Amino acid sequence: MENKKNNEKVREISIPGELIGSSKTFKTGYGTYIEGDKIFSKFVGVLQKSEEYVSVIPLSGVYVPQPNDKIIGVVEEAEKFGWILNINSAWQGFLSLSEGVDEYVDLKRINPTRYFDVGDIVYTEVKESRRGGDIQLTMKTPIARKLKGGVIIKITPSKVPRLIGKQGSMVNLIKEKTGTIIRVGQNGLVWVSGENVDKAIKAIKMIDEKSHIYGLTDEIAKLLS
Amino acid sequence: MSDMRADYILKLLEKDERLDGRKLDQFREISIEKNIIATAEGSAKVKLGKTEVIVGVKMNFGEPFPDMPDAGVLRTEAELMPMAHPDFTSGPPGEDATEIARVIDRGIRESESIDVEKLCITKGEKVWSVFVDFYPINHDGNLIDAGSLAAIVALKNTRIPELDKEGKIDREKLKNPLPVMHFPLMITVGKVGNKMIIDPTFEEEQVLDSKLSIAVTEEGKVVAMQKSGSVGLTDDDVDNMIDIAVKKSKELRKLIEDGKKTSK
Amino acid sequence: MMKTDEKMIVKGKRLDGRKPDDLRKIEMEVGVIPNADGSSKVSFGKTTAIVAVYGPRSLFPRHLQESESGIIQFKYDMATFSVDDRKRPGPSRRETEISKVARLAIEPVLFLKNYPKTTVDVFVEILQADGSTRVTAINAASLALADAGVPMRDLVVGLSGGKVDDTLILDLCGKEDNYSDADVPMAFLPNKNEITLLQMDGRLTPEETKQIIRNILHAGKEIYKKQVETLKRKYSE
């Protein structure tokens, strides 16, 4: 797909309500819905058709938490039995004491802010996303940690896969060329720390704005060289 | 805004740097469009970076104040529309909206910008009321400077409707320009630590200790001021801020006269 | 309806030179308000609406929250300078009613099941009013919601029809609106054969009423095309 000719620079964009296939020939992927045997798009997004599936990757929109998502959150409130985090979505995330800390905590003696305090940035995972916007987080996974220093920027959540690239190729390219550490939350929050933070941010923003064009990897490589 | 983000902004300012790469005393890109509202007697749109505001002027019949029976009436109102920022909510104008309207109003009024005596229709009975309405479209900081500029540009381009034979307002016939004698400019100087900045963005406004908005006329006279923010200013601070405002107002005036779009 | 001696149609032409079925010049743009999740600006001739969409975002006060789905809140507001005589700030009864019917025109296309306890806020500001403001607002809201990435079944197209001087017309300007024998603002889902807003006041035969609706559905295709082009144009580089 990346090797299309220059005159076809932009990927095919679909519009809500647009007919994009028949359920006789395709299975429905993300960003679509069925009426009768017709498949329609739900979003302004990039149309993706494989042999089996048709899906639409939205070009904008808010983050909806799904179990196992690796996300970045900011502690907003420290409560007695856990922490409430801003996770860049319409709902807050809750990190319970037992999911946040590996040891037994005697609340009579220890203030939970010793582990996480208001303003702390954490790389965490969605454990459960129950109906009604009840989002449970966990630190009991190898990637989870508190992030110290650095800068956070926001990108469109649906464009996170583009920032990561195939097997992490895109984000690794940025890390290498700018001497930075980068953590990408699936909720669209990106944490950057290290040498050339400004340049890394520029590249990340470019991916956010131009995710719909072909040859993006080349453009990013050019920007970073 | 997270504490980390605030710290980052503060650290940059300590090094005389800003998030968007500007110098401390540099405006964002400025654009001014006049007569953008066909239904208004005067109007302007001003952009300061991502901040965008619209001011529309309407002329209606009004009653003069008893102590000034032959003077027209100027009235400035502001609504902080929920459209312009996620923190703005619907409802009648609150403290902030009212303050913005009154500060914009004061710069125009105290510079005696409008010759209100030319707005008398029947002495003691009927005068022109000039309504200046301020609408932010996108709030990224410094609404007062953007709004003041939009207001004076809109007034400068306002035309008074003619009256028909029965003395009714005929808005299809806009004729004489509103008598605008002075062109005051509002410059807000923000202070954080021992640094002074102009034209703060929304994020920068969150870290400022204090702000002083200063209206300056073409002769360099100061005609209105408003301090906001919760930290006090020393007399040296105020001296410094006035000097910055006067200097920057000259620069801004030149930009506007040259019809340039940016300050860079 | 107000009365006037002025003829609204002279030699088959309307006040602004249009033929009965002609629409005014339509302009559409998305992404005009950086702070908003989605935004748009739409003009039909001199009528101009600007719209911001925020959300889905958390909804307060809590008692408004739905545990099974998100909700939409819609606010239609006219700028004080959008009309001849300055409009007083704050919502009038007319604006409150339009907020409601416009919300109901849009609501059927939104998939909000995945967004419990949240709201999608749609803020409309009419910057210039020269007739047909509610349908202009609905077109702008459709664009702004799609721009915000809110999942939708379809776009929503709005257009007004009516009757002046014994002639059926489309896209009424302010004067036609004031002096028409009837006006019919309507919104529909272009890919679904669903009418989601239908209001009428005036005097029409049943046949005329049906004909106006057909005319709107037909001419609305042009507006739909323009919406699609506008949304695609944002990503055409």
Tab-separated table of N, CA, C and O in Angstrom, chain A residues 59-153:
chain	number	residue	atom	x	y	z
A	59	LEU	N	-10.376	9.361	11.655
A	59	LEU	CA	-9.320	10.376	11.633
A	59	LEU	C	-9.455	11.354	12.794
A	59	LEU	O	-8.683	12.291	12.926
A	60	SER	N	-10.457	11.148	13.633
A	60	SER	CA	-10.630	12.002	14.810
A	60	SER	C	-11.486	11.224	15.802
A	60	SER	O	-11.964	10.142	15.486
A	61	GLY	N	-11.686	11.786	16.980
A	61	GLY	CA	-12.568	11.136	17.947
A	61	GLY	C	-11.905	10.898	19.284
A	61	GLY	O	-10.685	10.916	19.396
A	62	VAL	N	-12.735	10.684	20.303
A	62	VAL	CA	-12.222	10.527	21.661
A	62	VAL	C	-11.881	9.062	21.923
A	62	VAL	O	-12.317	8.164	21.205
A	63	TYR	N	-11.123	8.844	22.967
A	63	TYR	CA	-10.674	7.500	23.336
A	63	TYR	C	-11.752	6.762	24.133
A	63	TYR	O	-12.297	7.287	25.092
A	64	VAL	N	-12.052	5.525	23.721
A	64	VAL	CA	-12.961	4.655	24.479
A	64	VAL	C	-12.142	3.483	25.017
A	64	VAL	O	-11.606	2.689	24.242
A	65	PRO	N	-12.003	3.367	26.348
A	65	PRO	CA	-11.118	2.358	26.925
A	65	PRO	C	-11.571	0.925	26.635
A	65	PRO	O	-12.764	0.631	26.683
A	66	GLN	N	-10.612	0.048	26.330
A	66	GLN	CA	-10.858	-1.374	26.139
A	66	GLN	C	-9.889	-2.136	27.036
A	66	GLN	O	-8.758	-1.696	27.221
A	67	PRO	N	-10.315	-3.300	27.560
A	67	PRO	CA	-9.415	-4.090	28.403
A	67	PRO	C	-8.089	-4.365	27.682
A	67	PRO	O	-8.072	-4.556	26.456
A	68	ASN	N	-7.012	-4.359	28.454
A	68	ASN	CA	-5.643	-4.605	27.980
A	68	ASN	C	-5.014	-3.419	27.242
A	68	ASN	O	-3.862	-3.506	26.837
A	69	ASP	N	-5.742	-2.326	27.061
A	69	ASP	CA	-5.122	-1.136	26.469
A	69	ASP	C	-4.018	-0.635	27.394
A	69	ASP	O	-4.216	-0.558	28.610
A	70	LYS	N	-2.887	-0.290	26.792
A	70	LYS	CA	-1.808	0.319	27.574
A	70	LYS	C	-1.927	1.831	27.403
A	70	LYS	O	-1.866	2.330	26.280
A	71	ILE	N	-2.140	2.489	28.508
A	71	ILE	CA	-2.460	3.915	28.420
A	71	ILE	C	-1.619	4.733	29.398
A	71	ILE	O	-0.991	4.179	30.296
A	72	ILE	N	-1.635	6.051	29.182
A	72	ILE	CA	-0.973	6.962	30.109
A	72	ILE	C	-2.041	7.755	30.853
A	72	ILE	O	-3.016	8.204	30.249
A	73	GLY	N	-1.872	7.865	32.152
A	73	GLY	CA	-2.846	8.606	32.952
A	73	GLY	C	-2.152	9.560	33.900
A	73	GLY	O	-0.970	9.406	34.207
A	74	VAL	N	-2.901	10.559	34.331
A	74	VAL	CA	-2.387	11.523	35.295
A	74	VAL	C	-3.253	11.428	36.552
A	74	VAL	O	-4.480	11.497	36.465
A	75	VAL	N	-2.614	11.254	37.696
A	75	VAL	CA	-3.368	11.107	38.935
A	75	VAL	C	-4.059	12.433	39.268
A	75	VAL	O	-3.405	13.476	39.349
A	76	GLU	N	-5.381	12.366	39.418
A	76	GLU	CA	-6.141	13.586	39.730
A	76	GLU	C	-6.518	13.656	41.197
A	76	GLU	O	-6.573	14.730	41.779
A	77	GLU	N	-6.842	12.499	41.768
A	77	GLU	CA	-7.226	12.475	43.173
A	77	GLU	C	-6.657	11.234	43.825
A	77	GLU	O	-6.657	10.156	43.229
A	78	ALA	N	-6.157	11.396	45.060
A	78	ALA	CA	-5.722	10.239	45.836
A	78	ALA	C	-6.796	10.006	46.885
A	78	ALA	O	-7.065	10.877	47.705
A	79	GLU	N	-7.448	8.832	46.806
A	79	GLU	CA	-8.496	8.515	47.775
A	79	GLU	C	-7.983	7.455	48.733
A	79	GLU	O	-6.883	6.937	48.587
A	80	LYS	N	-8.831	7.103	49.661
A	80	LYS	CA	-8.397	6.146	50.670
A	80	LYS	C	-8.081	4.788	50.051
A	80	LYS	O	-7.121	4.127	50.414
A	81	PHE	N	-8.922	4.361	49.095
A	81	PHE	CA	-8.763	2.998	48.579
A	81	PHE	C	-8.197	2.959	47.164
A	81	PHE	O	-8.277	1.946	46.492
A	82	GLY	N	-7.637	4.054	46.727
A	82	GLY	CA	-7.047	4.048	45.402
A	82	GLY	C	-6.919	5.440	44.826
A	82	GLY	O	-7.012	6.438	45.551
A	83	TRP	N	-6.741	5.489	43.511
A	83	TRP	CA	-6.457	6.759	42.852
A	83	TRP	C	-7.376	6.951	41.651
A	83	TRP	O	-7.689	5.987	40.942
A	84	ILE	N	-7.769	8.198	41.419
A	84	ILE	CA	-8.569	8.511	40.242
A	84	ILE	C	-7.655	9.186	39.224
A	84	ILE	O	-6.949	10.144	39.551
A	85	LEU	N	-7.664	8.655	38.006
A	85	LEU	CA	-6.747	9.154	36.980
A	85	LEU	C	-7.499	9.778	35.811
A	85	LEU	O	-8.525	9.261	35.371
A	86	ASN	N	-6.936	10.872	35.316
A	86	ASN	CA	-7.397	11.422	34.042
A	86	ASN	C	-6.739	10.596	32.942
A	86	ASN	O	-5.517	10.513	32.861
A	87	ILE	N	-7.562	9.938	32.127
A	87	ILE	CA	-7.004	9.069	31.087
A	87	ILE	C	-7.369	9.574	29.687
A	87	ILE	O	-7.483	8.785	28.748
A	88	ASN	N	-7.546	10.878	29.549
A	88	ASN	CA	-7.831	11.498	28.252
A	88	ASN	C	-9.032	10.848	27.566
A	88	ASN	O	-8.994	10.509	26.388
A	89	SER	N	-10.085	10.635	28.355
A	89	SER	CA	-11.297	10.076	27.752
A	89	SER	C	-12.481	10.731	28.449
A	89	SER	O	-12.306	11.565	29.333
A	90	ALA	N	-13.676	10.330	28.064
A	90	ALA	CA	-14.861	10.937	28.671
A	90	ALA	C	-15.044	10.460	30.114
A	90	ALA	O	-15.835	11.018	30.855
A	91	TRP	N	-14.313	9.398	30.483
A	91	TRP	CA	-14.435	8.859	31.837
A	91	TRP	C	-13.077	8.892	32.526
A	91	TRP	O	-12.042	8.921	31.878
A	92	GLN	N	-13.113	8.852	33.849
A	92	GLN	CA	-11.874	8.749	34.609
A	92	GLN	C	-11.548	7.276	34.822
A	92	GLN	O	-12.425	6.414	34.775
A	93	GLY	N	-10.291	6.986	35.070
A	93	GLY	CA	-9.891	5.620	35.393
A	93	GLY	C	-9.695	5.486	36.887
A	93	GLY	O	-9.322	6.456	37.553
A	94	PHE	N	-9.982	4.284	37.423
A	94	PHE	CA	-9.764	4.062	38.855
A	94	PHE	C	-8.696	3.000	39.049
A	94	PHE	O	-8.786	1.887	38.513
A	95	LEU	N	-7.667	3.359	39.806
A	95	LEU	CA	-6.603	2.417	40.148
A	95	LEU	C	-6.759	2.095	41.624
A	95	LEU	O	-6.531	2.938	42.484
A	96	SER	N	-7.201	0.869	41.901
A	96	SER	CA	-7.437	0.525	43.301
A	96	SER	C	-6.107	0.260	43.991
A	96	SER	O	-5.099	-0.010	43.332
A	97	LEU	N	-6.128	0.360	45.278
A	97	LEU	CA	-4.931	0.139	46.080
A	97	LEU	C	-4.323	-1.226	45.758
A	97	LEU	O	-3.121	-1.359	45.539
A	98	SER	N	-5.188	-2.252	45.649
A	98	SER	CA	-4.659	-3.601	45.436
A	98	SER	C	-4.106	-3.787	44.025
A	98	SER	O	-3.222	-4.598	43.806
A	99	GLU	N	-4.628	-3.023	43.062
A	99	GLU	CA	-4.093	-3.127	41.700
A	99	GLU	C	-2.890	-2.208	41.505
A	99	GLU	O	-2.156	-2.331	40.531
A	100	GLY	N	-2.709	-1.266	42.411
A	100	GLY	CA	-1.652	-0.270	42.244
A	100	GLY	C	-0.372	-0.621	42.986
A	100	GLY	O	0.713	-0.182	42.617
A	101	VAL	N	-0.527	-1.401	44.059
A	101	VAL	CA	0.625	-1.646	44.932
A	101	VAL	C	0.750	-3.146	45.174
A	101	VAL	O	-0.250	-3.823	45.411
A	102	ASP	N	1.969	-3.646	45.123
A	102	ASP	CA	2.199	-5.083	45.243
A	102	ASP	C	2.230	-5.586	46.683
A	102	ASP	O	2.088	-6.763	46.940
A	103	GLU	N	2.459	-4.669	47.632
A	103	GLU	CA	2.609	-5.114	49.018
A	103	GLU	C	1.346	-4.804	49.817
A	103	GLU	O	0.477	-4.052	49.361
A	104	TYR	N	1.265	-5.390	50.998
A	104	TYR	CA	0.156	-5.088	51.884
A	104	TYR	C	0.314	-3.657	52.413
A	104	TYR	O	1.407	-3.255	52.811
A	105	VAL	N	-0.768	-2.899	52.359
A	105	VAL	CA	-0.689	-1.519	52.834
A	105	VAL	C	-1.568	-1.351	54.071
A	105	VAL	O	-2.782	-1.578	54.011
A	106	ASP	N	-0.956	-0.993	55.149
A	106	ASP	CA	-1.707	-0.735	56.380
A	106	ASP	C	-2.139	0.727	56.373
A	106	ASP	O	-1.344	1.626	56.632
A	107	LEU	N	-3.419	0.918	56.035
A	107	LEU	CA	-3.904	2.293	55.841
A	107	LEU	C	-3.850	3.124	57.111
A	107	LEU	O	-3.915	4.344	57.066
A	108	LYS	N	-3.762	2.431	58.255
A	108	LYS	CA	-3.686	3.194	59.510
A	108	LYS	C	-2.349	3.908	59.618
A	108	LYS	O	-2.217	4.928	60.256
A	109	ARG	N	-1.335	3.305	59.016
A	109	ARG	CA	0.014	3.864	59.162
A	109	ARG	C	0.522	4.568	57.913
A	109	ARG	O	1.338	5.464	57.997
A	110	ILE	N	0.051	4.071	56.765
A	110	ILE	CA	0.657	4.581	55.537
A	110	ILE	C	-0.341	5.376	54.705
A	110	ILE	O	-1.468	4.943	54.474
A	111	ASN	N	0.096	6.546	54.273
A	111	ASN	CA	-0.718	7.368	53.389
A	111	ASN	C	-0.488	6.895	51.947
A	111	ASN	O	0.652	6.825	51.497
A	112	PRO	N	-1.563	6.562	51.222
A	112	PRO	CA	-1.386	6.035	49.862
A	112	PRO	C	-0.628	6.977	48.921
A	112	PRO	O	-0.098	6.533	47.908
A	113	THR	N	-0.569	8.264	49.263
A	113	THR	CA	0.146	9.191	48.367
A	113	THR	C	1.639	8.869	48.333
A	113	THR	O	2.368	9.390	47.493
A	114	ARG	N	2.079	8.038	49.246
A	114	ARG	CA	3.463	7.587	49.217
A	114	ARG	C	3.748	6.796	47.927
A	114	ARG	O	4.861	6.774	47.428
A	115	TYR	N	2.725	6.157	47.379
A	115	TYR	CA	2.909	5.396	46.131
A	115	TYR	C	2.625	6.259	44.902
A	115	TYR	O	3.427	6.344	43.996
A	116	PHE	N	1.456	6.850	44.915
A	116	PHE	CA	1.104	7.743	43.806
A	116	PHE	C	0.465	8.996	44.378
A	116	PHE	O	-0.428	8.905	45.220
A	117	ASP	N	0.922	10.140	43.884
A	117	ASP	CA	0.378	11.398	44.379
A	117	ASP	C	-0.280	12.164	43.225
A	117	ASP	O	-0.041	11.865	42.057
A	118	VAL	N	-1.092	13.130	43.588
A	118	VAL	CA	-1.759	13.945	42.576
A	118	VAL	C	-0.716	14.579	41.653
A	118	VAL	O	0.284	15.119	42.131
A	119	GLY	N	-0.925	14.453	40.345
A	119	GLY	CA	0.006	15.025	39.377
A	119	GLY	C	0.972	13.993	38.807
A	119	GLY	O	1.619	14.235	37.796
A	120	ASP	N	1.074	12.825	39.466
A	120	ASP	CA	1.973	11.781	38.956
A	120	ASP	C	1.486	11.263	37.606
A	120	ASP	O	0.283	11.130	37.371
A	121	ILE	N	2.444	10.934	36.761
A	121	ILE	CA	2.118	10.362	35.451
A	121	ILE	C	2.390	8.865	35.522
A	121	ILE	O	3.482	8.454	35.944
A	122	VAL	N	1.417	8.064	35.114
A	122	VAL	CA	1.649	6.619	35.128
A	122	VAL	C	1.326	5.986	33.780
A	122	VAL	O	0.406	6.394	33.072
A	123	TYR	N	2.167	4.993	33.457
A	123	TYR	CA	1.934	4.149	32.293
A	123	TYR	C	1.232	2.919	32.844
A	123	TYR	O	1.802	2.201	33.676
A	124	THR	N	-0.004	2.689	32.468
A	124	THR	CA	-0.807	1.677	33.138
A	124	THR	C	-1.630	0.893	32.116
A	124	THR	O	-1.529	1.149	30.912
A	125	GLU	N	-2.401	-0.066	32.605
A	125	GLU	CA	-3.176	-0.891	31.684
A	125	GLU	C	-4.645	-0.905	32.119
A	125	GLU	O	-4.947	-0.876	33.302
A	126	VAL	N	-5.540	-0.960	31.135
A	126	VAL	CA	-6.969	-1.068	31.452
A	126	VAL	C	-7.256	-2.520	31.806
A	126	VAL	O	-6.994	-3.424	31.016
A	127	LYS	N	-7.768	-2.743	33.017
A	127	LYS	CA	-8.067	-4.111	33.440
A	127	LYS	C	-9.477	-4.474	33.005
A	127	LYS	O	-9.733	-5.518	32.441
A	128	GLU	N	-10.384	-3.554	33.286
A	128	GLU	CA	-11.778	-3.807	32.966
A	128	GLU	C	-12.433	-2.510	32.541
A	128	GLU	O	-12.099	-1.445	33.055
A	129	SER	N	-13.357	-2.595	31.599
A	129	SER	CA	-14.126	-1.433	31.201
A	129	SER	C	-15.581	-1.861	31.258
A	129	SER	O	-16.112	-2.409	30.314
A	130	ARG	N	-16.204	-1.636	32.399
A	130	ARG	CA	-17.580	-2.107	32.582
A	130	ARG	C	-18.564	-1.126	31.993
A	130	ARG	O	-18.254	0.049	31.812
A	131	ARG	N	-19.737	-1.612	31.736
A	131	ARG	CA	-20.806	-0.730	31.257
A	131	ARG	C	-20.998	0.397	32.258
A	131	ARG	O	-20.791	0.204	33.446
A	132	GLY	N	-21.333	1.527	31.766
A	132	GLY	CA	-21.578	2.642	32.677
A	132	GLY	C	-20.333	3.450	32.954
A	132	GLY	O	-20.290	4.246	33.873
A	133	GLY	N	-19.288	3.223	32.147
A	133	GLY	CA	-18.114	4.075	32.262
A	133	GLY	C	-17.274	3.829	33.499
A	133	GLY	O	-16.595	4.723	33.976
A	134	ASP	N	-17.319	2.599	34.010
A	134	ASP	CA	-16.519	2.249	35.176
A	134	ASP	C	-15.210	1.621	34.683
A	134	ASP	O	-15.193	0.469	34.243
A	135	ILE	N	-14.115	2.376	34.723
A	135	ILE	CA	-12.855	1.941	34.120
A	135	ILE	C	-11.863	1.567	35.226
A	135	ILE	O	-11.440	2.431	35.998
A	136	GLN	N	-11.516	0.283	35.285
A	136	GLN	CA	-10.571	-0.198	36.298
A	136	GLN	C	-9.187	-0.344	35.675
A	136	GLN	O	-9.040	-0.947	34.616
A	137	LEU	N	-8.172	0.203	36.375
A	137	LEU	CA	-6.796	0.138	35.867
A	137	LEU	C	-5.970	-0.814	36.717
A	137	LEU	O	-6.343	-1.141	37.843
A	138	THR	N	-4.836	-1.242	36.167
A	138	THR	CA	-3.938	-2.084	36.959
A	138	THR	C	-2.476	-1.753	36.663
A	138	THR	O	-2.129	-1.381	35.543
A	139	MET	N	-1.650	-1.889	37.685
A	139	MET	CA	-0.202	-1.734	37.510
A	139	MET	C	0.458	-3.109	37.487
A	139	MET	O	1.677	-3.222	37.398
A	140	LYS	N	-0.359	-4.166	37.620
A	140	LYS	CA	0.206	-5.515	37.707
A	140	LYS	C	0.438	-6.097	36.319
A	140	LYS	O	-0.205	-7.065	35.910
A	141	THR	N	1.323	-5.467	35.598
A	141	THR	CA	1.687	-5.891	34.262
A	141	THR	C	3.080	-5.324	34.017
A	141	THR	O	3.405	-4.244	34.536
A	142	PRO	N	3.931	-6.066	33.273
A	142	PRO	CA	5.349	-5.687	33.198
A	142	PRO	C	5.598	-4.258	32.713
A	142	PRO	O	6.544	-3.627	33.164
A	143	ILE	N	4.737	-3.747	31.821
A	143	ILE	CA	5.031	-2.430	31.249
A	143	ILE	C	4.701	-1.283	32.203
A	143	ILE	O	5.179	-0.175	32.043
A	144	ALA	N	3.875	-1.546	33.192
A	144	ALA	CA	3.352	-0.453	34.013
A	144	ALA	C	4.438	0.173	34.868
A	144	ALA	O	5.294	-0.515	35.424
A	145	ARG	N	4.442	1.480	34.945
A	145	ARG	CA	5.394	2.182	35.808
A	145	ARG	C	4.992	3.647	35.947
A	145	ARG	O	4.195	4.164	35.173
A	146	LYS	N	5.612	4.276	36.932
A	146	LYS	CA	5.449	5.721	37.073
A	146	LYS	C	6.442	6.379	36.125
A	146	LYS	O	7.566	5.892	35.975
A	147	LEU	N	6.038	7.455	35.452
A	147	LEU	CA	6.930	8.129	34.514
A	147	LEU	C	7.391	9.437	35.139
A	147	LEU	O	6.578	10.249	35.567
A	148	LYS	N	8.712	9.613	35.211
A	148	LYS	CA	9.230	10.811	35.882
A	148	LYS	C	9.850	11.773	34.887
A	148	LYS	O	10.549	11.365	33.976
A	149	GLY	N	9.599	13.073	35.104
A	149	GLY	CA	10.116	14.105	34.195
A	149	GLY	C	9.402	14.015	32.856
A	149	GLY	O	8.281	13.531	32.770
A	150	GLY	N	10.086	14.485	31.813
A	150	GLY	CA	9.516	14.352	30.473
A	150	GLY	C	8.357	15.283	30.184
A	150	GLY	O	7.983	16.119	30.999
A	151	VAL	N	7.797	15.127	28.992
A	151	VAL	CA	6.701	15.969	28.520
A	151	VAL	C	5.607	15.075	27.958
A	151	VAL	O	5.888	14.040	27.365
A	152	ILE	N	4.348	15.486	28.153
A	152	ILE	CA	3.236	14.733	27.569
A	152	ILE	C	2.629	15.526	26.424
A	152	ILE	O	2.415	16.728	26.549
A	153	ILE	N	2.382	14.875	25.312
A	153	ILE	CA	1.599	15.521	24.265
A	153	ILE	C	0.418	14.642	23.897
A	153	ILE	O	0.426	13.435	24.119
